[in-house]
Short mmCIF file of C-alpha atoms in Angstrom, two decimals:
data_model
loop_
_atom_site.label_atom_id
_atom_site.label_comp_id
_atom_site.label_asym_id
_atom_site.label_seq_id
_atom_site.Cartn_x
_atom_site.Cartn_y
_atom_site.Cartn_z
CA UNK A 7 -20.28 8.72 20.94
CA UNK A 8 -23.21 7.35 22.93
CA UNK A 9 -23.56 8.67 26.49
CA UNK A 10 -22.80 6.24 29.26
CA UNK A 11 -24.66 6.03 32.58
CA UNK A 12 -22.18 6.46 35.34
CA UNK A 13 -22.39 4.33 38.42
CA UNK A 14 -22.15 6.01 41.78
CA UNK A 15 -21.02 4.17 44.82
CA UNK A 16 -21.63 4.89 48.45
CA UNK A 17 -18.57 5.45 50.49
CA UNK A 18 -18.14 3.38 53.56
CA UNK A 19 -15.46 3.56 56.17
CA UNK A 20 -13.35 0.44 55.95
CA UNK A 21 -10.39 -1.01 57.70
CA UNK A 22 -7.47 -1.48 55.33
CA UNK A 23 -6.09 -4.92 55.89
CA UNK A 24 -2.71 -6.24 54.79
CA UNK A 25 -4.46 -8.18 52.03
CA UNK A 26 -6.10 -5.00 50.78
CA UNK A 27 -2.76 -3.22 50.70
CA UNK A 28 -1.31 -6.10 48.67
CA UNK A 29 -4.22 -5.91 46.22
CA UNK A 30 -3.69 -2.17 45.76
CA UNK A 31 0.02 -2.72 45.12
CA UNK A 32 -0.77 -5.37 42.52
CA UNK A 33 -3.27 -3.09 40.80
CA UNK A 34 -0.59 -0.43 40.50
CA UNK A 35 1.18 -2.66 37.99
CA UNK A 36 -1.73 -2.19 35.56
CA UNK A 37 -1.90 0.87 33.25
CA UNK A 38 -2.66 4.08 35.11
CA UNK A 39 -6.25 5.35 34.85
CA UNK A 40 -6.63 9.10 34.56
CA UNK A 41 -8.04 10.88 37.57
CA UNK A 42 -11.58 12.20 37.30
CA UNK A 43 -14.37 13.13 39.62
CA UNK A 44 -14.47 10.72 42.52
CA UNK A 45 -17.92 9.55 41.52
CA UNK A 46 -17.21 9.05 37.78
CA UNK A 47 -15.84 6.07 35.88
CA UNK A 48 -12.20 6.68 35.01
CA UNK A 49 -10.87 6.61 31.44
CA UNK A 50 -7.69 4.74 30.46
CA UNK A 51 -4.55 6.79 30.06
CA UNK A 52 -2.40 6.13 26.99
CA UNK A 53 1.05 6.93 28.30
CA UNK A 54 4.40 6.65 26.53
CA UNK A 55 4.81 3.03 27.59
CA UNK A 56 1.41 2.08 26.16
CA UNK A 57 2.13 3.88 22.88
CA UNK A 58 5.42 2.02 22.61
CA UNK A 59 3.57 -1.28 23.08
CA UNK A 60 1.04 -0.29 20.40
CA UNK A 61 3.98 0.27 18.04
CA UNK A 62 5.66 -3.04 18.94
CA UNK A 63 2.47 -5.01 18.38
CA UNK A 64 1.90 -3.31 15.02
CA UNK A 65 5.48 -4.14 14.08
CA UNK A 66 4.91 -7.77 15.05
CA UNK A 67 1.68 -8.04 13.03
CA UNK A 68 3.21 -6.71 9.80
CA UNK A 69 6.44 -8.62 10.34
CA UNK A 70 4.35 -11.80 10.61
CA UNK A 71 2.67 -10.96 7.31
CA UNK A 72 5.98 -10.36 5.56
CA UNK A 73 7.55 -13.50 7.03
CA UNK A 74 4.73 -15.56 5.50
CA UNK A 75 6.17 -14.66 2.07
CA UNK A 76 9.73 -15.76 2.82
CA UNK A 77 10.80 -19.11 1.45
CA UNK A 78 11.53 -21.35 4.43
CA UNK A 79 11.45 -25.11 3.92
CA UNK A 80 9.35 -26.83 6.53
CA UNK A 81 7.03 -25.21 9.03
CA UNK A 82 5.99 -21.59 8.99
CA UNK A 83 7.89 -19.32 11.37
CA UNK A 84 6.20 -18.82 14.74
CA UNK A 85 4.06 -15.67 14.88
CA UNK A 86 5.71 -12.82 16.78
CA UNK A 87 2.30 -11.30 17.55
CA UNK A 88 1.43 -14.39 19.62
CA UNK A 89 3.87 -13.22 22.26
CA UNK A 90 1.76 -10.29 23.40
CA UNK A 91 -0.55 -10.69 26.37
CA UNK A 92 -1.83 -8.72 29.32
CA UNK A 93 -1.62 -4.99 28.84
CA UNK A 94 -1.76 -4.89 24.99
CA UNK A 95 -2.61 -7.86 22.76
CA UNK A 96 -4.66 -9.02 19.77
CA UNK A 97 -8.36 -9.47 20.33
CA UNK A 98 -9.60 -12.99 19.67
CA UNK A 99 -11.34 -11.82 16.49
CA UNK A 100 -8.23 -10.09 15.19
CA UNK A 101 -6.10 -13.12 16.02
CA UNK A 102 -8.41 -15.31 13.90
CA UNK A 103 -8.42 -12.76 11.06
CA UNK A 104 -4.63 -12.53 11.07
CA UNK A 105 -4.36 -16.31 11.03
CA UNK A 106 -6.48 -16.39 7.87
CA UNK A 107 -4.44 -13.54 6.39
CA UNK A 108 -1.23 -15.49 6.92
CA UNK A 109 -2.79 -18.52 5.22
CA UNK A 110 -3.63 -16.37 2.18
CA UNK A 111 -0.11 -14.97 2.10
CA UNK A 112 1.34 -18.47 2.32
CA UNK A 113 -0.74 -19.34 -0.74
CA UNK A 114 0.62 -16.22 -2.44
CA UNK A 115 4.16 -17.38 -1.66
CA UNK A 116 3.41 -20.61 -3.51
CA UNK A 117 2.00 -18.68 -6.51
CA UNK A 118 5.09 -16.48 -6.53
CA UNK A 119 7.30 -19.56 -6.64
CA UNK A 120 5.34 -20.86 -9.63
CA UNK A 121 6.09 -17.55 -11.37
CA UNK A 122 9.79 -18.00 -10.63
CA UNK A 123 10.07 -15.65 -7.66
CA UNK A 124 11.15 -16.32 -4.08
CA UNK A 125 12.31 -14.20 -1.16
CA UNK A 126 15.18 -15.29 1.08
CA UNK A 127 14.61 -12.80 3.91
CA UNK A 128 12.55 -9.81 4.92
CA UNK A 129 12.94 -6.77 7.14
CA UNK A 130 9.88 -4.87 8.40
CA UNK A 131 9.97 -1.79 10.60
CA UNK A 132 6.92 0.09 11.86
CA UNK A 133 6.99 3.64 13.19
CA UNK A 134 4.14 5.25 15.13
CA UNK A 135 2.90 8.45 13.50
CA UNK A 136 0.10 9.55 15.84
CA UNK A 137 -2.39 8.26 18.39
CA UNK A 138 -5.94 9.56 18.87
CA UNK A 139 -7.76 8.51 22.04
CA UNK A 140 -11.50 8.85 22.59
CA UNK A 141 -12.60 7.22 25.82
CA UNK A 142 -11.63 3.56 25.65
CA UNK A 143 -10.87 3.65 21.92
CA UNK A 144 -7.45 4.47 20.47
CA UNK A 145 -6.78 4.90 16.74
CA UNK A 146 -3.10 4.49 15.98
CA UNK A 147 -1.58 5.58 12.65
CA UNK A 148 1.65 3.80 11.68
CA UNK A 149 4.02 3.65 8.74
CA UNK A 150 5.36 0.27 7.67
CA UNK A 151 8.65 0.12 5.77
CA UNK A 152 9.50 -3.33 4.39
CA UNK A 153 12.43 -4.65 2.38
CA UNK A 154 12.34 -8.13 0.82
CA UNK A 155 15.51 -9.77 -0.46
CA UNK A 156 15.05 -11.71 -3.68
CA UNK A 157 16.22 -15.30 -3.64
CA UNK A 158 18.46 -15.85 -6.64
CA UNK A 159 16.26 -18.27 -8.52
CA UNK A 160 17.53 -17.21 -11.94
CA UNK A 161 20.58 -15.27 -10.87
CA UNK A 162 19.81 -11.85 -12.36
CA UNK A 163 17.05 -10.31 -10.23
CA UNK A 164 17.60 -7.05 -8.36
CA UNK A 165 18.89 -7.68 -4.86
CA UNK A 166 15.84 -6.29 -3.07
CA UNK A 167 12.38 -4.84 -3.47
CA UNK A 168 10.78 -2.53 -0.96
CA UNK A 169 7.64 -0.62 -0.10
CA UNK A 170 6.27 1.86 2.38
CA UNK A 171 2.65 1.76 3.50
CA UNK A 172 0.39 3.49 6.02
CA UNK A 173 -2.07 1.69 8.29
CA UNK A 174 -4.61 2.60 10.95
CA UNK A 175 -5.03 0.27 13.92
CA UNK A 176 -7.94 0.43 16.34
CA UNK A 177 -7.45 -0.57 19.98
CA UNK A 178 -10.21 -0.96 22.59
CA UNK A 179 -9.58 -0.93 26.36
CA UNK A 180 -11.60 -2.82 28.93
CA UNK A 181 -12.38 -1.46 32.40
CA UNK A 182 -9.11 -2.85 33.71
CA UNK A 183 -7.14 -0.78 31.21
CA UNK A 184 -6.07 -3.72 29.05
CA UNK A 185 -5.96 -2.80 25.36
CA UNK A 186 -6.91 -5.17 22.54
CA UNK A 187 -6.17 -4.65 18.85
CA UNK A 188 -9.62 -4.93 17.23
CA UNK A 189 -9.13 -3.65 13.68
CA UNK A 190 -6.56 -2.97 10.94
CA UNK A 191 -7.19 -1.02 7.78
CA UNK A 192 -5.01 0.40 5.05
CA UNK A 193 -4.86 4.18 5.29
CA UNK A 194 -5.56 6.36 2.28
CA UNK A 195 -4.84 4.55 -1.00
CA UNK A 196 -2.16 2.19 0.31
CA UNK A 197 -3.50 -1.19 -0.77
CA UNK A 198 -0.86 -2.53 -3.13
CA UNK A 199 1.77 -3.94 -0.79
CA UNK A 200 2.98 -7.46 -1.51
CA UNK A 201 2.11 -8.49 2.08
CA UNK A 202 -1.41 -7.04 1.88
CA UNK A 203 -3.54 -10.22 2.05
CA UNK A 204 -6.73 -8.88 0.45
CA UNK A 205 -7.45 -7.56 -3.02
CA UNK A 206 -7.49 -3.76 -3.31
CA UNK A 207 -10.78 -1.99 -2.71
CA UNK A 208 -11.77 -0.08 -5.82
CA UNK A 209 -13.32 3.19 -4.75
CA UNK A 210 -16.53 4.33 -6.39
CA UNK A 211 -16.02 7.36 -8.62
CA UNK A 212 -18.64 9.96 -9.58
CA UNK A 213 -20.68 9.36 -12.72
CA UNK A 214 -18.93 10.82 -15.78
CA UNK A 215 -20.17 14.03 -17.31
CA UNK A 216 -21.48 14.00 -20.92
CA UNK A 217 -18.17 15.44 -22.14
CA UNK A 218 -16.30 12.67 -20.30
CA UNK A 219 -18.49 10.01 -21.90
CA UNK A 220 -17.96 11.54 -25.33
CA UNK A 221 -14.21 11.57 -24.83
CA UNK A 222 -14.23 7.95 -23.69
CA UNK A 223 -16.16 6.92 -26.78
CA UNK A 224 -13.75 8.65 -29.15
CA UNK A 225 -10.44 7.78 -27.51
CA UNK A 226 -8.58 4.63 -28.53
CA UNK A 227 -8.73 1.72 -26.13
CA UNK A 228 -5.95 -0.66 -25.27
CA UNK A 229 -6.42 -4.43 -25.58
CA UNK A 230 -5.73 -6.56 -22.53
CA UNK A 231 -2.21 -7.90 -22.28
CA UNK A 232 -1.49 -11.58 -21.79
CA UNK A 233 0.21 -12.61 -18.54
CA UNK A 234 1.62 -16.01 -19.48
CA UNK A 235 5.38 -15.83 -19.79
CA UNK A 236 6.65 -16.14 -23.37
CA UNK A 237 10.21 -16.34 -24.65
CA UNK A 238 12.18 -13.22 -23.64
CA UNK A 239 11.51 -10.23 -25.92
CA UNK A 240 14.35 -8.25 -27.45
CA UNK A 241 15.28 -5.24 -25.27
CA UNK A 242 14.52 -1.78 -26.60
CA UNK A 243 17.00 1.03 -27.18
CA UNK A 244 16.93 3.02 -23.94
CA UNK A 245 18.78 6.16 -25.04
CA UNK A 246 19.02 6.27 -28.82
CA UNK A 247 15.53 7.58 -29.59
CA UNK A 248 13.39 10.60 -28.82
CA UNK A 249 13.05 9.72 -25.12
CA UNK A 250 15.56 8.92 -22.40
CA UNK A 251 14.16 5.83 -20.70
CA UNK A 252 17.03 5.59 -18.24
CA UNK A 253 16.17 9.10 -17.06
CA UNK A 254 12.55 7.99 -16.53
CA UNK A 255 13.70 5.06 -14.39
CA UNK A 256 16.19 7.19 -12.47
CA UNK A 257 13.49 9.74 -11.62
CA UNK A 258 11.04 7.07 -10.45
CA UNK A 259 13.63 5.31 -8.29
CA UNK A 260 14.73 8.63 -6.77
CA UNK A 261 11.18 9.68 -5.86
CA UNK A 262 9.43 6.38 -5.14
CA UNK A 263 9.44 7.24 -1.43
CA UNK A 264 10.70 10.85 -1.31
CA UNK A 265 8.05 12.77 -3.21
CA UNK A 266 9.14 15.64 -5.47
CA UNK A 267 7.90 18.90 -3.90
CA UNK A 268 7.63 20.45 -7.37
CA UNK A 269 4.39 18.47 -7.82
CA UNK A 270 1.32 18.01 -5.64
CA UNK A 271 0.63 14.63 -4.06
CA UNK A 272 -2.74 12.97 -4.56
CA UNK A 273 -2.26 10.41 -1.82
CA UNK A 274 -4.94 10.41 0.84
CA UNK A 275 -8.46 9.08 1.21
CA UNK A 276 -10.71 10.59 -1.41
CA UNK A 277 -7.80 11.98 -3.44
CA UNK A 278 -7.77 9.03 -5.84
CA UNK A 279 -4.13 8.07 -5.40
CA UNK A 280 -0.85 9.42 -6.73
CA UNK A 281 0.07 6.58 -9.09
CA UNK A 282 -0.57 8.20 -12.49
CA UNK A 283 0.69 11.61 -11.35
CA UNK A 284 3.95 9.90 -10.36
CA UNK A 285 4.29 8.01 -13.67
CA UNK A 286 3.59 11.20 -15.65
CA UNK A 287 6.39 12.96 -13.74
CA UNK A 288 8.81 10.16 -14.66
CA UNK A 289 7.77 10.30 -18.33
CA UNK A 290 8.26 14.06 -18.30
CA UNK A 291 11.74 13.59 -16.83
CA UNK A 292 12.53 11.34 -19.78
CA UNK A 293 11.42 13.80 -22.46
CA UNK A 294 7.62 13.86 -22.70
CA UNK A 295 6.65 17.46 -23.50
CA UNK A 296 3.59 19.34 -22.28
CA UNK A 297 0.62 19.67 -24.58
CA UNK A 298 -1.17 22.66 -23.01
CA UNK A 299 -4.87 23.30 -23.16
CA UNK A 300 -8.10 22.63 -21.28
CA UNK A 301 -7.65 20.37 -18.24
CA UNK A 302 -10.60 18.15 -19.24
CA UNK A 303 -9.40 17.73 -22.85
CA UNK A 304 -7.84 14.27 -22.98
CA UNK A 305 -5.82 15.18 -26.05
CA UNK A 306 -3.85 17.54 -23.78
CA UNK A 307 -1.21 16.60 -21.23
CA UNK A 308 0.53 18.88 -18.72
CA UNK A 309 1.34 19.07 -15.04
CA UNK A 310 3.21 21.17 -12.51
CA UNK A 311 2.75 22.24 -8.91
CA UNK A 312 -0.20 24.53 -9.73
CA UNK A 313 -2.26 22.75 -12.39
CA UNK A 314 -2.52 19.30 -13.94
CA UNK A 315 -4.55 17.99 -16.85
CA UNK A 316 -6.78 15.00 -16.15
CA UNK A 317 -4.56 13.00 -18.50
CA UNK A 318 -1.56 13.78 -16.26
CA UNK A 319 -3.14 12.42 -13.07
CA UNK A 320 -6.00 10.11 -14.14
CA UNK A 321 -5.51 6.41 -14.91
CA UNK A 322 -7.94 6.05 -17.82
CA UNK A 323 -7.34 9.59 -19.05
CA UNK A 324 -3.61 8.93 -19.28
CA UNK A 325 -4.21 5.88 -21.48
CA UNK A 326 -6.50 7.85 -23.79
CA UNK A 327 -3.90 10.58 -24.23
CA UNK A 328 -0.94 8.22 -24.59
CA UNK A 329 -2.58 6.16 -27.35
CA UNK A 330 -4.26 9.07 -29.14
CA UNK A 331 -1.00 11.03 -29.26
CA UNK A 332 0.93 7.91 -30.33
CA UNK A 333 3.37 8.45 -27.50
CA UNK A 334 2.53 4.89 -26.47
CA UNK A 335 1.45 1.72 -28.20
CA UNK A 336 -0.18 -1.35 -26.70
CA UNK A 337 1.86 -4.46 -25.95
CA UNK A 338 0.40 -7.95 -26.33
CA UNK A 339 2.10 -9.36 -23.21
CA UNK A 340 3.21 -7.82 -19.92
CA UNK A 341 6.58 -9.57 -20.22
CA UNK A 342 7.34 -7.52 -23.35
CA UNK A 343 7.71 -4.40 -21.21
CA UNK A 344 11.08 -2.74 -20.79
CA UNK A 345 12.44 0.24 -18.85
CA UNK A 346 10.16 3.28 -19.21
CA UNK A 347 7.14 1.23 -20.27
CA UNK A 348 3.88 1.47 -18.35
CA UNK A 349 1.56 -1.14 -16.83
CA UNK A 350 -2.05 -0.46 -15.84
CA UNK A 351 -4.36 -2.77 -13.88
CA UNK A 352 -8.14 -3.13 -13.73
CA UNK A 353 -8.55 -5.05 -10.49
CA UNK A 354 -12.28 -5.80 -10.74
CA UNK A 355 -12.29 -6.19 -14.57
CA UNK A 356 -15.10 -3.68 -15.02
CA UNK A 357 -13.40 -1.97 -17.97
CA UNK A 358 -12.16 1.01 -15.94
CA UNK A 359 -8.45 0.91 -15.13
CA UNK A 360 -7.48 1.43 -11.47
CA UNK A 361 -3.70 1.69 -11.16
CA UNK A 362 -0.61 2.84 -13.10
CA UNK A 363 3.03 1.70 -12.71
CA UNK A 364 6.29 2.26 -14.59
CA UNK A 365 9.06 -0.24 -15.36
CA UNK A 366 12.40 0.84 -13.88
CA UNK A 367 14.39 -2.38 -14.33
CA UNK A 368 14.31 -5.38 -16.66
CA UNK A 369 16.36 -8.47 -15.91
CA UNK A 370 18.44 -10.30 -18.48
CA UNK A 371 15.84 -13.07 -18.33
CA UNK A 372 13.14 -10.62 -19.46
CA UNK A 373 11.33 -9.91 -16.18
CA UNK A 374 10.11 -6.29 -15.80
CA UNK A 375 10.28 -4.68 -12.35
CA UNK A 376 7.80 -1.94 -11.51
CA UNK A 377 8.03 1.17 -9.34
CA UNK A 378 4.95 3.11 -8.26
CA UNK A 379 3.09 5.29 -5.77
CA UNK A 380 -0.06 4.55 -3.77
CA UNK A 381 1.79 2.15 -1.62
CA UNK A 382 5.21 3.55 -2.45
CA UNK A 383 7.05 0.62 -4.04
CA UNK A 384 10.46 0.06 -5.60
CA UNK A 385 11.22 -2.65 -8.15
CA UNK A 386 8.37 -5.07 -7.62
CA UNK A 387 8.41 -7.74 -10.31
CA UNK A 388 5.52 -8.18 -12.71
CA UNK A 389 5.46 -11.81 -11.54
CA UNK A 390 4.69 -10.59 -8.02
CA UNK A 391 1.87 -8.35 -9.28
CA UNK A 392 0.30 -11.21 -11.26
CA UNK A 393 0.66 -13.68 -8.39
CA UNK A 394 -0.98 -11.20 -6.01
CA UNK A 395 -3.86 -10.27 -8.34
CA UNK A 396 -4.34 -13.24 -10.69
CA UNK A 397 -7.91 -12.27 -11.64
CA UNK A 398 -7.18 -8.68 -12.65
CA UNK A 399 -7.02 -7.37 -16.22
CA UNK A 400 -3.65 -5.96 -17.36
CA UNK A 401 -2.78 -3.31 -19.95
CA UNK A 402 0.83 -2.87 -21.06
CA UNK A 403 2.21 0.10 -23.03
CA UNK A 404 5.44 0.69 -24.94
CA UNK A 405 6.36 4.35 -24.43
#
């Protein structure tokens, strides 16, 4: 942090007038500044009341985003975050950015409707995890938990979908102790929430080793799946074969938010995300057996709390193993997926897949609903995924 020249003032004896006393009393209503040396500039104190206001403003911001997705004929609902002023509020730049974000989410709501999906109501709650203060800057970590209620467009959707996501908010205080929200970013790998207005950022990965390149050249590749909705496909047998697909779905829906301590979590910045690790766990719960061996050998597949093959936790590596072992086959259309099937997404269409999800519900009308980690999400429809990321490339697998 850059050093700051401190101003020193000469003390003069003054007569305290009634007006001065009134001014001091009024100033006492502002946030308390921490005591320092009498000749140094004071730093703002983030007390319990200020932290509570940080949390309420964060709740208002993410509630506004979610409300933009709810189907309400007529005008958009008034922004809750507009009601903050004085001690804690949006900066002018953040207010403009959030206005644009709500416009993008309103457009997404229209795309969702074209795909046959609407939401009748939403509930968003934000909890404050921690606050770090450095001078006049506060970084506030929060967890957003949102539930959206499906509007019964076709009459057979699940009742709700939900997700949990982490965010970091940056607040700056002026010399009067008034805090302004100046920045919002998605923490760790949480970038796949339905109310996230921007496309996910695809992190740069290290260059592959020669052995990795050789494996990629010899492993089968999956063709892209179509995303236009065809006539409903015939459902698959969920329990009569080698694998128990209902057990896969039950595992995923049990642990979509409450992680299984028998496995490590790969959530966190730089960890690459937990999405494929989570899907592999669900497949294992439904009968996929370990194929032990070298962790970098993509014809092997295994994972527990101590060691995991790259094919157990890596997006592309999983697809190589699944197709090479014939435990999965490619599907021509995402709407052909059923319970226990897997969807992968290449957000920037560069040929390297970025995200893995598993189907845990399929409606009678043939709509698959996906559950996943890295933004922990329960039963998000494939229509919602496509409407949110219309320019991505999709890869669907029958397991």
